[in-house]
Short mmCIF file of C-alpha atoms in Angstrom, two decimals:
data_model
loop_
_atom_site.label_atom_id
_atom_site.label_comp_id
_atom_site.label_asym_id
_atom_site.label_seq_id
_atom_site.Cartn_x
_atom_site.Cartn_y
_atom_site.Cartn_z
CA MET N 1 -100.34 -230.78 6.72
CA VAL N 2 -100.19 -234.45 6.97
CA SER N 3 -102.41 -235.81 9.96
CA PRO N 4 -100.86 -238.37 12.32
CA PRO N 5 -101.94 -241.92 11.87
CA ALA N 6 -104.74 -243.20 13.93
CA ARG N 7 -104.20 -246.50 15.80
CA TYR N 8 -106.99 -249.06 16.06
CA LEU N 9 -107.36 -252.48 17.76
CA VAL N 10 -109.55 -254.85 15.89
CA PHE N 11 -110.87 -258.30 16.82
CA PHE N 12 -111.49 -260.56 13.98
CA GLN N 13 -112.42 -264.54 13.56
CA TYR N 14 -111.76 -266.89 10.84
CA PHE N 15 -112.26 -270.51 9.77
CA GLY N 16 -108.58 -271.55 9.22
CA THR N 17 -109.08 -274.43 7.05
CA LYS N 18 -107.82 -272.83 3.69
CA TYR N 19 -105.20 -270.71 5.24
CA SER N 20 -101.45 -271.42 6.21
CA GLY N 21 -102.07 -269.85 9.64
CA VAL N 22 -102.89 -266.26 10.61
CA MET N 23 -99.50 -264.83 9.75
CA GLU N 24 -98.58 -263.15 6.66
CA THR N 25 -96.80 -265.30 3.78
CA SER N 26 -95.43 -264.81 0.39
CA ASN N 27 -98.27 -264.32 -2.14
CA ASP N 28 -96.75 -266.46 -4.60
CA GLN N 29 -97.48 -269.62 -2.35
CA SER N 30 -100.69 -271.68 -3.07
CA ILE N 31 -101.85 -271.21 0.50
CA VAL N 32 -101.48 -267.89 2.19
CA GLY N 33 -102.07 -266.40 5.70
CA VAL N 34 -105.15 -264.59 7.05
CA GLN N 35 -103.00 -261.60 7.47
CA ASN N 36 -102.60 -261.41 3.53
CA TYR N 37 -106.23 -261.11 3.16
CA LEU N 38 -106.88 -258.58 6.07
CA GLU N 39 -104.10 -256.24 4.70
CA LYS N 40 -105.40 -256.69 1.23
CA ALA N 41 -108.91 -255.50 2.38
CA ALA N 42 -107.46 -252.69 4.25
CA GLN N 43 -105.78 -251.01 1.24
CA ASN N 44 -109.27 -250.28 0.02
CA LEU N 45 -109.50 -247.75 2.72
CA LYS N 46 -107.00 -245.69 0.69
CA PRO N 47 -104.27 -245.02 3.12
CA ILE N 48 -101.40 -242.87 2.11
CA VAL N 49 -99.00 -245.45 3.97
CA PRO N 50 -99.53 -249.14 3.48
CA ILE N 51 -101.55 -250.79 6.28
CA LYS N 52 -99.69 -253.39 8.42
CA PHE N 53 -101.66 -255.64 10.82
CA HIS N 54 -99.77 -256.46 13.99
CA ILE N 55 -101.32 -259.82 14.99
CA SER N 56 -101.39 -260.52 18.81
CA SER N 57 -101.62 -264.27 18.61
CA ARG N 58 -100.05 -266.53 16.14
CA THR N 59 -102.27 -269.55 14.95
CA ASP N 60 -101.06 -272.68 12.79
CA SER N 61 -102.27 -273.84 9.49
CA GLY N 62 -105.81 -274.86 9.62
CA VAL N 63 -106.53 -273.49 13.00
CA HIS N 64 -109.72 -271.47 13.55
CA ALA N 65 -110.00 -268.47 15.72
CA LEU N 66 -113.29 -267.31 17.54
CA SER N 67 -111.51 -263.84 18.21
CA ASN N 68 -108.07 -263.01 17.53
CA SER N 69 -106.92 -259.47 17.65
CA ALA N 70 -104.38 -257.13 15.91
CA HIS N 71 -103.43 -253.34 16.12
CA LEU N 72 -103.23 -251.29 12.84
CA ASP N 73 -102.01 -247.65 12.10
CA ILE N 74 -104.08 -245.73 9.32
CA GLN N 75 -102.77 -242.53 7.97
CA ARG N 76 -105.27 -240.79 5.64
CA ALA N 77 -104.88 -237.99 3.08
CA PRO N 78 -104.66 -234.53 4.27
CA GLY N 79 -108.19 -233.32 5.45
CA LYS N 80 -109.50 -236.78 5.80
CA PRO N 81 -110.86 -237.45 9.16
CA ALA N 82 -109.95 -240.85 11.09
CA PHE N 83 -112.35 -243.74 10.52
CA ASN N 84 -114.90 -244.23 13.45
CA GLU N 85 -115.33 -247.76 14.68
CA LYS N 86 -118.49 -248.58 12.50
CA GLU N 87 -116.82 -247.20 9.37
CA LEU N 88 -113.69 -249.27 9.82
CA VAL N 89 -115.67 -252.47 10.65
CA TYR N 90 -118.08 -252.30 7.78
CA SER N 91 -115.45 -251.41 5.21
CA LEU N 92 -113.06 -254.29 6.30
CA ASN N 93 -116.01 -256.81 6.37
CA TYR N 94 -117.33 -255.69 3.01
CA HIS N 95 -113.89 -256.22 1.35
CA LEU N 96 -113.45 -259.44 3.06
CA LYS N 97 -116.79 -260.83 1.97
CA PRO N 98 -115.34 -263.76 -0.27
CA GLU N 99 -113.34 -264.95 2.64
CA PRO N 100 -114.45 -266.67 5.91
CA ILE N 101 -112.89 -263.83 7.94
CA ARG N 102 -114.66 -261.28 9.89
CA CYS N 103 -114.26 -258.68 12.50
CA LEU N 104 -117.20 -259.45 14.94
CA ASN N 105 -118.97 -256.16 15.96
CA VAL N 106 -120.31 -256.83 19.52
CA PRO N 107 -121.80 -253.35 20.07
CA ALA N 108 -124.03 -253.83 16.96
CA MET N 109 -125.21 -257.11 18.33
CA ARG N 110 -126.21 -255.44 21.45
CA ASP N 111 -128.07 -252.62 19.61
CA ALA N 112 -129.84 -255.26 17.59
CA ALA N 113 -130.69 -257.28 20.81
CA GLN N 114 -132.76 -254.52 22.01
CA PHE N 115 -135.41 -254.93 19.20
CA LEU N 116 -135.84 -258.59 20.62
CA LEU N 117 -136.77 -257.39 24.22
CA GLY N 118 -140.22 -257.21 25.08
CA THR N 119 -143.66 -258.81 23.72
CA HIS N 120 -143.76 -259.50 20.13
CA ASP N 121 -145.03 -261.68 17.47
CA PHE N 122 -141.97 -264.07 16.80
CA SER N 123 -143.29 -265.75 13.75
CA THR N 124 -140.26 -265.03 11.84
CA PHE N 125 -138.11 -266.40 14.62
CA ARG N 126 -139.48 -269.97 14.80
CA SER N 127 -139.28 -272.97 12.71
CA LEU N 128 -142.49 -274.79 11.71
CA ASN N 129 -143.47 -278.10 13.21
CA SER N 130 -146.60 -280.02 13.89
CA GLU N 131 -147.54 -277.96 16.92
CA THR N 132 -147.24 -274.37 14.88
CA PRO N 133 -150.91 -274.30 14.09
CA PHE N 134 -151.95 -274.51 17.80
CA GLN N 135 -149.34 -272.24 19.18
CA SER N 136 -149.50 -268.48 19.56
CA PRO N 137 -146.47 -266.89 18.06
CA VAL N 138 -146.60 -263.97 20.66
CA ARG N 139 -143.84 -264.49 23.16
CA THR N 140 -142.15 -261.96 25.78
CA ILE N 141 -138.31 -261.82 25.99
CA LEU N 142 -137.45 -260.55 29.52
CA GLN N 143 -133.53 -260.64 29.01
CA VAL N 144 -131.02 -260.55 26.35
CA ASP N 145 -127.40 -260.38 27.73
CA ILE N 146 -124.24 -260.57 25.33
CA ARG N 147 -121.08 -260.52 27.48
CA PRO N 148 -117.55 -262.14 27.56
CA SER N 149 -117.75 -265.77 28.88
CA SER N 150 -115.03 -267.96 30.34
CA GLY N 151 -116.18 -270.74 28.11
CA PHE N 152 -115.99 -274.31 28.97
CA LEU N 153 -112.65 -274.99 27.23
CA SER N 154 -111.05 -271.62 27.44
CA HIS N 155 -108.25 -272.71 29.69
CA HIS N 156 -107.08 -274.76 26.80
CA TYR N 157 -106.78 -271.64 24.59
CA GLU N 158 -105.47 -269.07 26.91
CA HIS N 159 -102.02 -268.88 25.09
CA ARG N 160 -103.90 -267.95 21.75
CA GLY N 161 -105.81 -265.00 23.36
CA LEU N 162 -109.24 -266.40 22.17
CA GLU N 163 -112.36 -264.71 23.46
CA PHE N 164 -115.60 -266.37 24.27
CA TRP N 165 -118.89 -264.60 24.22
CA GLU N 166 -122.27 -265.95 25.82
CA LEU N 167 -125.63 -264.82 24.69
CA LYS N 168 -128.28 -265.30 27.34
CA PHE N 169 -132.03 -265.18 26.88
CA ARG N 170 -134.87 -265.19 29.48
CA SER N 171 -138.31 -265.72 28.82
CA ARG N 172 -141.52 -267.76 30.30
CA SER N 173 -141.46 -269.85 27.17
CA PHE N 174 -139.81 -269.97 23.70
CA LEU N 175 -141.05 -271.05 20.27
CA TYR N 176 -139.60 -274.04 18.36
CA ARG N 177 -135.97 -273.15 17.43
CA GLN N 178 -136.68 -269.49 18.48
CA VAL N 179 -133.40 -269.07 20.46
CA ARG N 180 -131.15 -270.65 17.85
CA ARG N 181 -132.73 -268.22 15.08
CA MET N 182 -132.27 -265.29 17.53
CA VAL N 183 -128.73 -266.15 18.19
CA GLY N 184 -127.94 -266.75 14.39
CA ALA N 185 -129.56 -263.34 13.45
CA LEU N 186 -127.43 -261.48 16.12
CA VAL N 187 -124.26 -263.18 15.10
CA ALA N 188 -125.11 -262.20 11.48
CA VAL N 189 -125.29 -258.56 12.78
CA GLY N 190 -121.97 -258.92 14.49
CA GLN N 191 -120.47 -260.20 11.17
CA GLY N 192 -121.79 -257.27 9.16
CA LYS N 193 -124.17 -259.63 7.21
CA LEU N 194 -127.30 -257.66 8.70
CA THR N 195 -127.69 -254.39 10.52
CA PRO N 196 -129.37 -253.92 13.77
CA HIS N 197 -132.47 -252.58 11.92
CA HIS N 198 -132.79 -255.71 10.00
CA ILE N 199 -133.83 -257.38 13.36
CA LYS N 200 -136.81 -255.01 13.59
CA GLU N 201 -137.72 -255.63 10.13
CA LEU N 202 -137.60 -259.43 10.62
CA LEU N 203 -139.93 -259.15 13.58
CA GLU N 204 -142.21 -256.89 11.54
CA ARG N 205 -142.43 -259.48 8.57
CA LYS N 206 -144.03 -262.07 10.97
CA ASP N 207 -143.28 -264.89 8.43
CA SER N 208 -140.79 -267.75 9.22
CA ARG N 209 -140.01 -267.88 5.57
CA ALA N 210 -138.35 -264.42 5.90
CA PHE N 211 -135.57 -265.53 8.05
CA PRO N 212 -132.26 -265.44 6.18
CA PRO N 213 -131.23 -268.92 4.96
CA ASN N 214 -128.56 -270.75 6.93
CA ALA N 215 -128.42 -268.13 9.56
CA MET N 216 -129.82 -270.47 12.47
CA ALA N 217 -127.11 -271.04 15.04
CA PRO N 218 -126.19 -274.72 15.52
CA PRO N 219 -127.82 -276.66 18.44
CA SER N 220 -124.22 -277.66 19.66
CA GLY N 221 -123.70 -274.29 21.52
CA LEU N 222 -127.26 -274.16 23.09
CA PHE N 223 -127.87 -274.77 26.81
CA LEU N 224 -130.85 -274.69 28.92
CA LYS N 225 -129.32 -272.98 31.94
CA SER N 226 -132.23 -273.17 34.27
CA VAL N 227 -135.89 -273.29 34.85
CA GLU N 228 -137.42 -270.82 37.39
CA TYR N 229 -140.66 -271.02 39.41
CA ASN N 230 -142.72 -268.33 41.07
CA GLU N 231 -143.02 -269.25 44.79
CA ALA N 232 -146.80 -268.78 44.39
CA ASP N 233 -146.86 -271.59 41.69
CA LEU N 234 -145.17 -274.07 43.93
CA ASP N 235 -147.43 -273.43 46.95
CA THR N 236 -150.42 -275.49 45.74
CA THR N 237 -152.47 -277.46 48.05
CA ILE N 238 -153.77 -280.79 46.66
CA ALA N 239 -157.02 -282.00 47.94
CA PRO N 240 -157.33 -285.48 49.01
CA GLY N 241 -158.14 -287.86 46.12
CA GLU N 242 -156.58 -285.60 43.60
#
């Protein structure tokens, strides 16, 4: 007996420079759509009926997407169970490796973030500078949040269905470029380039050279949100003449 198809909602991102837009085009064109590559990758799942991506939001030629979405139905051979979330995301990303297209896996990023919480030697997550020999690499991360954000420019993109995500870190102090490295590593997990357990392994290496090349997040998305003080730190009496 043939099982009914399972329906999935997937979120994906892409750099649109090399594509004619997100929608499917004829394969004989010199530049084709993102959908062409998504459906080509999906056929590696061995469905018994060709998989069609129903894209939620059209983007034009050259336009990038931080988070577009689509639903798809997958009907597998008799006796084959439906794919779970991790299996589907891993397989699609694996077959999309040559292309700048990814299904961003936020639950995996949150799992990975748990390894960063607490007190650790963050040597792998710092860049070297003149202060490195004099600084302890031990830092305590008090909070890591990954959550949807309105984004500063989101009102300009409402019609395209883009989603913005905010990564928030809280600590008494950070090492040189520590936040950019942590963000880059977590995004790499979301893209399937690293697994959550890789974050734990990077911490255990305690070597800045072990950090994956080109994985550091750019400075343009980094904001210092606030500086907090304990009330006791502010209640300091200065003696006359000091």
